[in-house]
PDB file of C-alpha atoms in Angstrom:
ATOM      1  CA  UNK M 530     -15.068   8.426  -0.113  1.00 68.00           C
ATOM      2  CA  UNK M 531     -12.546   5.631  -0.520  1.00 86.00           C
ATOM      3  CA  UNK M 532     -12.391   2.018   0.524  1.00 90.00           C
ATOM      4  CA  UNK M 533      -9.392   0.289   2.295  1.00 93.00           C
ATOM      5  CA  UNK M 534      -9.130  -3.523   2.736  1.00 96.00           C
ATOM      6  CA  UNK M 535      -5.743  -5.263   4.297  1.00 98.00           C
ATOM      7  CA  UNK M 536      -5.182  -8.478   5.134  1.00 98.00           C
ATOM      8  CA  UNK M 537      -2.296 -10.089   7.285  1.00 98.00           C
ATOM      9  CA  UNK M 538      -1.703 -13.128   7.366  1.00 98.00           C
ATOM     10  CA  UNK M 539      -0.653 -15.265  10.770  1.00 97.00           C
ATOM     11  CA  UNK M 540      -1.215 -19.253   9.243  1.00 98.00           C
ATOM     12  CA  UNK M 541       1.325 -19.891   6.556  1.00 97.00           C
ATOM     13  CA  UNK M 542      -1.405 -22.463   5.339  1.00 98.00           C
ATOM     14  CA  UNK M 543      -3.119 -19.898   4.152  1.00 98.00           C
ATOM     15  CA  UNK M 544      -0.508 -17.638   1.860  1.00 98.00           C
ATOM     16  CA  UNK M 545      -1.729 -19.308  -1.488  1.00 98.00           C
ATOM     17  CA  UNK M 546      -5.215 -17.831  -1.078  1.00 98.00           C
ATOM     18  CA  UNK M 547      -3.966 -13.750   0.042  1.00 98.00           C
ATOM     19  CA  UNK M 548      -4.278 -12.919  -3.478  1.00 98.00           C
ATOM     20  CA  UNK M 549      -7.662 -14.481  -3.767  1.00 98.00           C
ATOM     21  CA  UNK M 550      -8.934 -13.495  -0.434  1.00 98.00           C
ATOM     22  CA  UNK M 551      -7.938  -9.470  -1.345  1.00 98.00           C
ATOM     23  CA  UNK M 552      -9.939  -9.367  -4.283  1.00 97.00           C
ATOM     24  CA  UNK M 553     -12.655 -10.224  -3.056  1.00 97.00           C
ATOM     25  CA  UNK M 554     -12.588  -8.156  -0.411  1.00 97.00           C
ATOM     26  CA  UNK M 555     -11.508  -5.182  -2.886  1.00 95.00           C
ATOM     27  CA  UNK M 556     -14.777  -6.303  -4.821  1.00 94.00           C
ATOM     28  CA  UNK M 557     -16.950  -4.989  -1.539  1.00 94.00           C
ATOM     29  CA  UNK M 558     -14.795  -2.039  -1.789  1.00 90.00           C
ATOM     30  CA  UNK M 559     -15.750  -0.918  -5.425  1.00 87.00           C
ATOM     31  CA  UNK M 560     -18.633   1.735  -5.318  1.00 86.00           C
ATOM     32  CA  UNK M 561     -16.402   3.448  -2.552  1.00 83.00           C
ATOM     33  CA  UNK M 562     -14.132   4.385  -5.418  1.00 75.00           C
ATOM     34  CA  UNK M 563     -14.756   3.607  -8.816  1.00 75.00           C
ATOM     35  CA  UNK M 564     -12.319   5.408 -10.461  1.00 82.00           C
ATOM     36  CA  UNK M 565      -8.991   3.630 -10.026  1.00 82.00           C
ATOM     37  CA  UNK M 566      -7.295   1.479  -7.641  1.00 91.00           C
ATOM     38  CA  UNK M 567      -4.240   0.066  -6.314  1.00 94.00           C
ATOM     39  CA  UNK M 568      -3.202  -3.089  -4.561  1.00 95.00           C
ATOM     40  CA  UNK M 569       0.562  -4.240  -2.989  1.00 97.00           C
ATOM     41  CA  UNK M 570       1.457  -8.299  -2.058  1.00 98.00           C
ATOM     42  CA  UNK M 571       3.986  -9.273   0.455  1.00 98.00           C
ATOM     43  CA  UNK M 572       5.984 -12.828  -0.845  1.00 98.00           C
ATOM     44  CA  UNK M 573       4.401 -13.412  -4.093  1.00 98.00           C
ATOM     45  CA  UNK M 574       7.223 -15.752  -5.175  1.00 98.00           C
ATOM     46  CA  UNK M 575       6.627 -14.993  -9.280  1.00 98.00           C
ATOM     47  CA  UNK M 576       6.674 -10.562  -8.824  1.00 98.00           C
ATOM     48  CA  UNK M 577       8.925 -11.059  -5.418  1.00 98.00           C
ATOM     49  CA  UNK M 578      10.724 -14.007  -5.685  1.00 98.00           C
ATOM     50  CA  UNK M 579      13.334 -14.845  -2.691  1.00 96.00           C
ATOM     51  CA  UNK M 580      16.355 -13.402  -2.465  1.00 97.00           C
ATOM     52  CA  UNK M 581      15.936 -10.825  -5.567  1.00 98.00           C
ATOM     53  CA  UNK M 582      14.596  -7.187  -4.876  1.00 98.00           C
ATOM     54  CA  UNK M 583      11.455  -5.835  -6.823  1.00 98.00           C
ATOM     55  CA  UNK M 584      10.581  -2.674  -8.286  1.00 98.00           C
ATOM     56  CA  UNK M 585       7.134  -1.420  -9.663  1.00 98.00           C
ATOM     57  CA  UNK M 586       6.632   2.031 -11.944  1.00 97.00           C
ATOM     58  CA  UNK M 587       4.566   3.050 -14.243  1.00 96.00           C
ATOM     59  CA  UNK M 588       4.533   5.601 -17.537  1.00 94.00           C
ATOM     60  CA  UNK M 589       7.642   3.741 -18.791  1.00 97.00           C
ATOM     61  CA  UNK M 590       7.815   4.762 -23.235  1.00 97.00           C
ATOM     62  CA  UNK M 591       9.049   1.432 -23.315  1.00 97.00           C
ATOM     63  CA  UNK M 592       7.853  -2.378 -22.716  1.00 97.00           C
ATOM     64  CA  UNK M 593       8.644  -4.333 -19.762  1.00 98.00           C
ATOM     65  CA  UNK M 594      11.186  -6.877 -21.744  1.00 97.00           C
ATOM     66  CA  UNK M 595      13.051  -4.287 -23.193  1.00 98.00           C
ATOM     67  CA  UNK M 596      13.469  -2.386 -20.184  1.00 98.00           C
ATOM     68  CA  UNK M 597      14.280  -5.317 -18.197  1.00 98.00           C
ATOM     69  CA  UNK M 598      17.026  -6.205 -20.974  1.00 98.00           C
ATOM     70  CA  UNK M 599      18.399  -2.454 -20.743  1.00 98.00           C
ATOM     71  CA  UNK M 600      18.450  -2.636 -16.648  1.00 98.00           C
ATOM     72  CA  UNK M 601      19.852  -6.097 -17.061  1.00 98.00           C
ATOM     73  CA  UNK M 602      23.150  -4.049 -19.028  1.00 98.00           C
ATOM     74  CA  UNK M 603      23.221  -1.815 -16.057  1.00 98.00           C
ATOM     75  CA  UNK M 604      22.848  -3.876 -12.915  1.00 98.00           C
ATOM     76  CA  UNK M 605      25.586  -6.629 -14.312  1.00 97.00           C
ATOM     77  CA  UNK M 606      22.654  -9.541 -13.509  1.00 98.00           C
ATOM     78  CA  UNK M 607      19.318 -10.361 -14.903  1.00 98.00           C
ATOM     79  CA  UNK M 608      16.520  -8.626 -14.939  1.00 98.00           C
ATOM     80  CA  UNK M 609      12.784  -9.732 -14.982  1.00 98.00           C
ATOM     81  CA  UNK M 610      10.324  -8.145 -16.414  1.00 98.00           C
ATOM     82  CA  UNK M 611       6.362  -8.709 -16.258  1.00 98.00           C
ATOM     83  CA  UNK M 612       4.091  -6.187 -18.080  1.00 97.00           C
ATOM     84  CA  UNK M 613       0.725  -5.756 -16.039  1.00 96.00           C
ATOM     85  CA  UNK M 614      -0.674  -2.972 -17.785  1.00 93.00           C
ATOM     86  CA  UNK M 615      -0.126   0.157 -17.241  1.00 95.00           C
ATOM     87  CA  UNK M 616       2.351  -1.447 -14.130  1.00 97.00           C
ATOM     88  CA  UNK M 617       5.622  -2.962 -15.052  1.00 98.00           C
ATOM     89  CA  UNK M 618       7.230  -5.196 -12.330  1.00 98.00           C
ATOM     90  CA  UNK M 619      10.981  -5.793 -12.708  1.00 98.00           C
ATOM     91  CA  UNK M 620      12.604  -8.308 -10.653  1.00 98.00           C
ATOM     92  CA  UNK M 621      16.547  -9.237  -9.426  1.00 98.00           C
ATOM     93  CA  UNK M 622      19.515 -10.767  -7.816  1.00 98.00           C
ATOM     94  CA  UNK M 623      20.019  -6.888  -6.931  1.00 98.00           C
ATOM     95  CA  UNK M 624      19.305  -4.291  -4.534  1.00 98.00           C
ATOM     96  CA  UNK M 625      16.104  -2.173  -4.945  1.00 98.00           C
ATOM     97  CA  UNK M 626      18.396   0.710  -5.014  1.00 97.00           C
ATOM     98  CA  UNK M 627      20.645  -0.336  -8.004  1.00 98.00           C
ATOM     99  CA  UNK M 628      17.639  -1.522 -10.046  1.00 98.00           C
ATOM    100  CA  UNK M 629      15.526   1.808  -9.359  1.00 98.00           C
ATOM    101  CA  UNK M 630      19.104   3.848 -10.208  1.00 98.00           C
ATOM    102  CA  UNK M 631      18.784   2.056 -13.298  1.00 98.00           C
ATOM    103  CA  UNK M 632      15.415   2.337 -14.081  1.00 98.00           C
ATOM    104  CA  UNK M 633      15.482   5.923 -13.517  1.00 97.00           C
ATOM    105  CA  UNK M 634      18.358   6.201 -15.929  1.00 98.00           C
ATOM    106  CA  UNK M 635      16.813   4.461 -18.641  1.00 98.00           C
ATOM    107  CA  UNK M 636      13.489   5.706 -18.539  1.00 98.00           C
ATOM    108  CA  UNK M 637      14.056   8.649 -15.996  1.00 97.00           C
ATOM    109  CA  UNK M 638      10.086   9.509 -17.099  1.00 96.00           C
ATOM    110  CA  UNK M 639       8.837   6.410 -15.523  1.00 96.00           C
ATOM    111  CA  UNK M 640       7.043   6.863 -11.981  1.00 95.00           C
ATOM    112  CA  UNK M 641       8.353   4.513  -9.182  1.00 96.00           C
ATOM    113  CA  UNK M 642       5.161   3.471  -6.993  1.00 96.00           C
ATOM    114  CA  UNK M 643       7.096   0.640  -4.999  1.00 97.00           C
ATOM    115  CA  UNK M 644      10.197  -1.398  -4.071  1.00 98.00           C
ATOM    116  CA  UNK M 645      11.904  -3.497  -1.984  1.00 98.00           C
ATOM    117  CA  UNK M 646      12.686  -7.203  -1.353  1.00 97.00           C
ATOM    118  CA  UNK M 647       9.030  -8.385  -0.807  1.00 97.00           C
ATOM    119  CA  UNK M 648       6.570  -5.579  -2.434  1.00 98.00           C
ATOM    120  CA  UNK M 649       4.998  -5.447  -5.275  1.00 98.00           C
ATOM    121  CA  UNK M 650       2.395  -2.720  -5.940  1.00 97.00           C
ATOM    122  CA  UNK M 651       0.013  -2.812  -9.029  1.00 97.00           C
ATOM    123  CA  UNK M 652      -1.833   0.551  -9.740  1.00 95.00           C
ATOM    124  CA  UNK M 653      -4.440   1.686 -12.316  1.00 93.00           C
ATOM    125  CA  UNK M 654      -7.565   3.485 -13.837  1.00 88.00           C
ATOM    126  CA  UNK M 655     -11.084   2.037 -13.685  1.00 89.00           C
ATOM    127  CA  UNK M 656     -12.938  -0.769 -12.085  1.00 91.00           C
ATOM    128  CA  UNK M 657     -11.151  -2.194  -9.027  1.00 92.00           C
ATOM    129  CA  UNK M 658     -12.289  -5.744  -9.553  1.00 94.00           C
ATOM    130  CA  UNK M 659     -11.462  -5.465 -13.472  1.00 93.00           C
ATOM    131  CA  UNK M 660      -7.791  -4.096 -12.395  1.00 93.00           C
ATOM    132  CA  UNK M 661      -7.176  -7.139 -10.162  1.00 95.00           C
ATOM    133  CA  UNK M 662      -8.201  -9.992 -12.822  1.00 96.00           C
ATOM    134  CA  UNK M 663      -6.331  -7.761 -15.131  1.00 95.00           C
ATOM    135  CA  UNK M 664      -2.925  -8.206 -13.029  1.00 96.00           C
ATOM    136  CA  UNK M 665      -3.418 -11.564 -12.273  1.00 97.00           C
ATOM    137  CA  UNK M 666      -3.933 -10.710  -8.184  1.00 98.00           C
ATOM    138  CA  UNK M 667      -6.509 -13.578  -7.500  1.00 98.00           C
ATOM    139  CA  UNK M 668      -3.655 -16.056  -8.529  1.00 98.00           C
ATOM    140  CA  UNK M 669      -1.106 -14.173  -6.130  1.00 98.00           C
ATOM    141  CA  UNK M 670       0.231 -15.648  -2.627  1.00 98.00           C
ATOM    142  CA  UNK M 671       1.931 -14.375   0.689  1.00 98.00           C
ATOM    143  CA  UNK M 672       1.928 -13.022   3.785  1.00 98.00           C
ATOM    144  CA  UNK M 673       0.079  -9.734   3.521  1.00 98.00           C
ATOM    145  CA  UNK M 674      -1.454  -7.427   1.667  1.00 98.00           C
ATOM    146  CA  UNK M 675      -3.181  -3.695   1.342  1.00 97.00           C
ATOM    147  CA  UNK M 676      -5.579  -2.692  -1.464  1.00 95.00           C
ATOM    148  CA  UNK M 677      -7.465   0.748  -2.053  1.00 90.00           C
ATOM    149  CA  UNK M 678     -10.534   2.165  -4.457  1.00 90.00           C
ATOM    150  CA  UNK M 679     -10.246   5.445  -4.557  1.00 72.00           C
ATOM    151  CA  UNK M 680     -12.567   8.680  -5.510  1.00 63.00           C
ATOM    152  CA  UNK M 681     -10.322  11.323  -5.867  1.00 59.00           C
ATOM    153  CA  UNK M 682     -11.072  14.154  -4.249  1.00 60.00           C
ATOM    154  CA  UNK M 683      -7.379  15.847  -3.685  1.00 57.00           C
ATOM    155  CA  UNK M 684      -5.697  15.423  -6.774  1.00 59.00           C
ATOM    156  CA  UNK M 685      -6.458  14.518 -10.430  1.00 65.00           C
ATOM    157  CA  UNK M 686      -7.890  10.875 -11.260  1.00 67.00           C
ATOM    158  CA  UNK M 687      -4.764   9.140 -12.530  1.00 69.00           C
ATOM    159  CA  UNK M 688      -3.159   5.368 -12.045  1.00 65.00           C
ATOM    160  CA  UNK M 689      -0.209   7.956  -9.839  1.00 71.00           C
ATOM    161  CA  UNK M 690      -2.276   9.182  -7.395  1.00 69.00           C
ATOM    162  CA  UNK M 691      -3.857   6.085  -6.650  1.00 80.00           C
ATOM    163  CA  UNK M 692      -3.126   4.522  -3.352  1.00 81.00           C
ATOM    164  CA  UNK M 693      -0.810   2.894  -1.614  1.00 93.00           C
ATOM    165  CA  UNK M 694       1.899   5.046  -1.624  1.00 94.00           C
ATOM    166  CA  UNK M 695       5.207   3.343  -1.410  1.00 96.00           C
ATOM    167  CA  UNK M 696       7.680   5.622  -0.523  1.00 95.00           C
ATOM    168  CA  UNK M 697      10.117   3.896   1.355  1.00 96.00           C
ATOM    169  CA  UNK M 698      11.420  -0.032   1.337  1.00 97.00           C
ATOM    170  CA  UNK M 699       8.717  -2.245   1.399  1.00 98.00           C
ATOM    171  CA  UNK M 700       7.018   0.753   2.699  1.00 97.00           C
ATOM    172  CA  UNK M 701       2.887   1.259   1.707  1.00 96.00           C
ATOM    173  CA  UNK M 702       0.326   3.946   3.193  1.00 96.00           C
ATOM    174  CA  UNK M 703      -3.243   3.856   2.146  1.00 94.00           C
ATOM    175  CA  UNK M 704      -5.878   6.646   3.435  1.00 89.00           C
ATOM    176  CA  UNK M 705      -9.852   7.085   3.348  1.00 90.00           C
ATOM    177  CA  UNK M 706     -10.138  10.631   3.773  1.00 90.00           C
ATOM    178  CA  UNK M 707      -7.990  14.500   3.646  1.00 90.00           C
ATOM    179  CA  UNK M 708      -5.223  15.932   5.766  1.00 94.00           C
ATOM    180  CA  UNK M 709      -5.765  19.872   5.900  1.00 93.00           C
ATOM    181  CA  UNK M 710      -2.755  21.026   6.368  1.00 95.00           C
ATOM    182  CA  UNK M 711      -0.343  18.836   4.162  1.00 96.00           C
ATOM    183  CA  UNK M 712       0.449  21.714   2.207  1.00 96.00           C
ATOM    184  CA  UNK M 713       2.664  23.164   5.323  1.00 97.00           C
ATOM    185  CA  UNK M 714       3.989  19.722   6.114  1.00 97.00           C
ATOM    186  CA  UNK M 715       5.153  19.054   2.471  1.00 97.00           C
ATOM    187  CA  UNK M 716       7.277  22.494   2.548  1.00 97.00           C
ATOM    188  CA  UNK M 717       8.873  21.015   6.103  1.00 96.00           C
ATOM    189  CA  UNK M 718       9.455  18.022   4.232  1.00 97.00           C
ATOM    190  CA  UNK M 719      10.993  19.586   1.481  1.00 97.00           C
ATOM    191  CA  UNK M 720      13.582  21.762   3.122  1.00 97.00           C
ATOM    192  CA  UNK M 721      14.658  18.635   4.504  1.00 96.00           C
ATOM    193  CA  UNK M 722      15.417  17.446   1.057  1.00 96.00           C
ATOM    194  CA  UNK M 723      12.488  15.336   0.896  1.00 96.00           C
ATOM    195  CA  UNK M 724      11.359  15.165  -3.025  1.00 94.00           C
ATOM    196  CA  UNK M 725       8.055  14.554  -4.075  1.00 93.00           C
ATOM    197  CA  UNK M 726       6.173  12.663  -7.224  1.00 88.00           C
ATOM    198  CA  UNK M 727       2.612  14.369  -6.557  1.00 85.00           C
ATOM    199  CA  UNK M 728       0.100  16.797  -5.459  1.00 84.00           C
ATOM    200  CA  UNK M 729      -1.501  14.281  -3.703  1.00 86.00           C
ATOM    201  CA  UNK M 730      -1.867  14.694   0.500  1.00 90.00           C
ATOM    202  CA  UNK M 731      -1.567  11.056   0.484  1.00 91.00           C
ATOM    203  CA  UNK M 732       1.814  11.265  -0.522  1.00 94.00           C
ATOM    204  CA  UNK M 733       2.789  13.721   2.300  1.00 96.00           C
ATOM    205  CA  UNK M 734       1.990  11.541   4.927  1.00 96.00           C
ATOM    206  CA  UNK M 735       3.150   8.609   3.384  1.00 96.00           C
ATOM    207  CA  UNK M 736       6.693  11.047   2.980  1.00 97.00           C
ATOM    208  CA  UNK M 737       6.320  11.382   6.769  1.00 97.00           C
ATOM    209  CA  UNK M 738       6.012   8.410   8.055  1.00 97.00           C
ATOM    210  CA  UNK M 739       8.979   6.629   4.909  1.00 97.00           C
ATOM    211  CA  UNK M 740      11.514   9.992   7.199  1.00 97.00           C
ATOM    212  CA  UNK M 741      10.580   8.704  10.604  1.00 97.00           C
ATOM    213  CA  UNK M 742      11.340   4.839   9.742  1.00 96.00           C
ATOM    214  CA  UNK M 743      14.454   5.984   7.842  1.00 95.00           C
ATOM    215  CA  UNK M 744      15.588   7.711  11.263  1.00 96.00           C
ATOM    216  CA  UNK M 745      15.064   4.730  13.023  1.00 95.00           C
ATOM    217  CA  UNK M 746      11.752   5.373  14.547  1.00 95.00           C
ATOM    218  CA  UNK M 747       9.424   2.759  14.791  1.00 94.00           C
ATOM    219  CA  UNK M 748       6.078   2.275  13.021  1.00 95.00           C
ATOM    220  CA  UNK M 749       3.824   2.656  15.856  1.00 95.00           C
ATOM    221  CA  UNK M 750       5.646   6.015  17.051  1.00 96.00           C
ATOM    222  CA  UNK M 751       5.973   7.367  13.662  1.00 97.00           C
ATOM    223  CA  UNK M 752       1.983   7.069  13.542  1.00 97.00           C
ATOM    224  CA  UNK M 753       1.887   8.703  16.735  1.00 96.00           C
ATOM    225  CA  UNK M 754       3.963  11.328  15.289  1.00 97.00           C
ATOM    226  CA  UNK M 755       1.951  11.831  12.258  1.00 97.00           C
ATOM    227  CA  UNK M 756      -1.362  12.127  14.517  1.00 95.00           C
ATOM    228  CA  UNK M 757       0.370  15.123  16.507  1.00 96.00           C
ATOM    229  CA  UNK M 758       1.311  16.580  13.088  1.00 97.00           C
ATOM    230  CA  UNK M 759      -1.034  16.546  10.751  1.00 96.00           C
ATOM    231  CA  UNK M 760      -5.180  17.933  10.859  1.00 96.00           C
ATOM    232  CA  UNK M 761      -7.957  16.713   9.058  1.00 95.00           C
ATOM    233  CA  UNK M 762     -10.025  13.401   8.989  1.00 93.00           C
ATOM    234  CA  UNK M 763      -8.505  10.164   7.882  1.00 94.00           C
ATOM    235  CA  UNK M 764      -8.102   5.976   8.327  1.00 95.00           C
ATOM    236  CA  UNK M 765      -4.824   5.174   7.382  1.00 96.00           C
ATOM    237  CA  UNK M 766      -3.985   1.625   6.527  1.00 97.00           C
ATOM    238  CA  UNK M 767       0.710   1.409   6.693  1.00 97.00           C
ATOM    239  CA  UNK M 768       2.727  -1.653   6.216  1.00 96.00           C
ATOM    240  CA  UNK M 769       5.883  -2.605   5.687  1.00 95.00           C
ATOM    241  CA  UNK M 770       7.774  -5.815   5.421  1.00 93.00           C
ATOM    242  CA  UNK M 771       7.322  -7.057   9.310  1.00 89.00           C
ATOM    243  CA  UNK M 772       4.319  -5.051  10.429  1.00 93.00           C
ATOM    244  CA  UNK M 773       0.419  -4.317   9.655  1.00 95.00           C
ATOM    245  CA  UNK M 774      -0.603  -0.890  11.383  1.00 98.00           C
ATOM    246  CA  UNK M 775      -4.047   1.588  11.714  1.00 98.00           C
ATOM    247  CA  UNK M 776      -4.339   4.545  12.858  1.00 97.00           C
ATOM    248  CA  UNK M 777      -7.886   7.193  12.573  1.00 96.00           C
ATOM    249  CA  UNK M 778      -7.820  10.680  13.610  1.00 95.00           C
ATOM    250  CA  UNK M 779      -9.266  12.063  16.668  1.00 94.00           C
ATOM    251  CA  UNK M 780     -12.729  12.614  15.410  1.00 93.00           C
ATOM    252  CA  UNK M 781     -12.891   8.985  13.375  1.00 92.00           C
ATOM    253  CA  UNK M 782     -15.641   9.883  11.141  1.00 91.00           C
ATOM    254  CA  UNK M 783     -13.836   7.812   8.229  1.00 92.00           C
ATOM    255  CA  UNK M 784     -15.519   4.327   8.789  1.00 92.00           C
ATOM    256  CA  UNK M 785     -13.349   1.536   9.681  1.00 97.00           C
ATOM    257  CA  UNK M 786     -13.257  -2.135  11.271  1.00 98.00           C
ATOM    258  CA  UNK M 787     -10.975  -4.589  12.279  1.00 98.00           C
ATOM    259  CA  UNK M 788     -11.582  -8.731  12.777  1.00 98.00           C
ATOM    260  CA  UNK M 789      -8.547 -10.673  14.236  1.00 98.00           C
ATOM    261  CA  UNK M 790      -8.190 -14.490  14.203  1.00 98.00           C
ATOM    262  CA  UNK M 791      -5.492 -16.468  15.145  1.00 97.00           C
ATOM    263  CA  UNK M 792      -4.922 -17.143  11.372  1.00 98.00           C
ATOM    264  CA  UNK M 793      -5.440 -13.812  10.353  1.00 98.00           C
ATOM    265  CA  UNK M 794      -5.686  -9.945  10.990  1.00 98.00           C
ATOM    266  CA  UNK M 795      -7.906  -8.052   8.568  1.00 98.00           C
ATOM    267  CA  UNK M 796      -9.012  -4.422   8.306  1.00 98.00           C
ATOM    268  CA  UNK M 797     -11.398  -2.699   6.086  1.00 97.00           C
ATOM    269  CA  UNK M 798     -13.918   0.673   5.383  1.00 95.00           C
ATOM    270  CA  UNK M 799     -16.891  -1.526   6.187  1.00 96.00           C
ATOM    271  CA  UNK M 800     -17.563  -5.062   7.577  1.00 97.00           C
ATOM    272  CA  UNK M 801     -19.029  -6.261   4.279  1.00 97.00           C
ATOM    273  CA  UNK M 802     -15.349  -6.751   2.664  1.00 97.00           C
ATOM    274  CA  UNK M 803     -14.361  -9.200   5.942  1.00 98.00           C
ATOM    275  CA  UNK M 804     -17.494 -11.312   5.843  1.00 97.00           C
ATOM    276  CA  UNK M 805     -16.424 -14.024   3.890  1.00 96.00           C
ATOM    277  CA  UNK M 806     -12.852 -14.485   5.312  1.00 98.00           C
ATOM    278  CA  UNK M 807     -12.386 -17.721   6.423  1.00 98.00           C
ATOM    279  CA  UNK M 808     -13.421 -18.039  10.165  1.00 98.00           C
ATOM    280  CA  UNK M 809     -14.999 -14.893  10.151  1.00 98.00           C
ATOM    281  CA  UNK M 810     -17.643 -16.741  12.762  1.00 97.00           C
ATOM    282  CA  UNK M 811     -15.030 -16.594  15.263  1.00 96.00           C
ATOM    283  CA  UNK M 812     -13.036 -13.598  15.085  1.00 98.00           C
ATOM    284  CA  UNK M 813     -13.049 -10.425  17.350  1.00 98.00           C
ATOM    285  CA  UNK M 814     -14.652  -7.972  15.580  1.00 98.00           C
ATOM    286  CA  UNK M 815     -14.247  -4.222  16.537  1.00 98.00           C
ATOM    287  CA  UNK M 816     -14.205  -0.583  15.439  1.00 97.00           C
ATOM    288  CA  UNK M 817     -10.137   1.258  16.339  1.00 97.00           C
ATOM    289  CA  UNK M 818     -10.667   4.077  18.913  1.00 97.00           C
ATOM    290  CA  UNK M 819      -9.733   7.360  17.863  1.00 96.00           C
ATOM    291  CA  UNK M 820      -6.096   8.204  17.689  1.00 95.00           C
ATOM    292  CA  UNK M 821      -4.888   4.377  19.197  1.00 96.00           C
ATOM    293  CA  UNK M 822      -2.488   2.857  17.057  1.00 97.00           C
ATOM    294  CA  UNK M 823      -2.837  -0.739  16.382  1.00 98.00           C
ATOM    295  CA  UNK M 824      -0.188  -2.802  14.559  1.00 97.00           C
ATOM    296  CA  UNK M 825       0.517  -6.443  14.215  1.00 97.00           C
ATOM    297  CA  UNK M 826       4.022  -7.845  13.767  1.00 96.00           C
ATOM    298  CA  UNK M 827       4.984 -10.799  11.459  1.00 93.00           C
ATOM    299  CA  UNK M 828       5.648 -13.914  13.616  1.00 83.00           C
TER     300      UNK M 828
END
């Protein structure tokens, strides 16, 4: 079943409460998938801080300090590292690339589930609500963010195949339903040297859309793109650092709403998670058409 909640922020007034504002709408979200969860924040200036690059992973054998002081060796600057269980977010005057080279030589076991010079996505098992005390999200700030509950129906329960998928810089897909024919699409992908982390047909079309935006396509044609491609019934929630985008298939039988203020854009599975957003009295409030791509740009 599933439950997506996003909210982008237009009123800079209002960064300090994104992290607070998200959980509570993940909260709504929770008995849409119970089993594990995953959340990504644009700007939080303690896991993103300015000018450094960020990169999230999980299954690391070792703890967050040391591996920060063994990147740290690598990179040539410092390295920060905060362990949010079973997440570790390292931090730097770096490029994502050079820290996620390192990380992948130190602990080339570890799972990378985000990066880039604003993300940071948390993932793990059990209660949604429970997950986001856990990391510390109500406390977070900035411009945007995506969170997911998820029931797996795909692909094993596991903190990995919970959504977003980040796949690309600053890059995060979440979905509420199945692609049919990802299978095909994966082998595409993969004789174009695309490598995959998962099973899961979450990934695929998060793989698809991280190609398009690498060739210089932009998000609402590489949406397009993917509703040409791929079959099946799905919401899809995809941001990245300047833009806030949804997309259904043709049939939209995965439930999903939209409310837009002039301080805000918000999205979610079911109206319940927007009803306490501030303003929420005066915001246009309306279901996407089928196969219409909305997305919002960072002013």
């Amino acid at each position: 079943m599933c439950g997506i909640v996003g909210l982008h922020l237009r009123d800079a007034t209002l960064y300090p409460q994104l992290g607070a504002l998200l959980t509570d709408m993940l909260d709504q979200m929770c008995d849409r998938g119970p089993d594990s969860a995953g959340m990504a924040v644009y700007g939080d200036p303690t896991w993103s801080p300015s000018g450094e690059a960020t990169v999230s992973l999980l299954d690391s054998p070792i703890a967050a300090t040391e591996l920060a002081a063994k990147v740290t060796d690598i990179v040539g600057t410092t390295v920060t590292g905060h362990d949010l269980d079973p997440t570790i977010v390292l931090h730097a005057a770096a490029s994502a690339d050079a820290i996620t080279a390192a990380v992948r030589a130190v602990v080339p076991e570890a799972r990378i589930i985000g990066f880039g010079d604003d993300l940071t996505v948390l993932k793990g098992m059990g209660n949604p609500t429970e997950l986001a005390n856990r990391f510390g999200l109500p406390q977070a700030s900035g411009w945007q963010g995506v969170a997911h509950t998820r029931m797996a129906t795909e692909s094993a329960v596991t903190a990995e195949g919970s959504h977003p998928f980040a796949v690309g810089p600053d890059q995060c897909l979440v979905h509420n339903g199945s692609f049919s024919n990802h299978m095909s699409i994966k082998h595409d992908l993969e004789r174009a040297g695309v490598v995959f982390d998962s099973e899961n047909d979450t990934e695929v079309g998060a793989r698809f859309v991280a190609k398009q935006l690498s060739e210089g396509v932009d998000l609402e044609k590489a949406l397009l793109m993917l509703n040409e491609t791929f079959d099946g019934f799905y919401t899809l929630l995809v941001s990245n650092s300047d833009s806030f985008a949804v997309v259904r298939d043709a049939i939209s039988c995965k439930p999903a709403i939209i409310a837009e203020t002039d301080r805000w854009v918000a999205m979610a599975s079911e109206y319940r998670a927007l009803a306490h957003l501030p303003g929420i009295e005066n915001a246009r409030i309306f279901e996407p058409e089928p196969e219409e791509v909305y997305v919002w740009h960072r002013q």
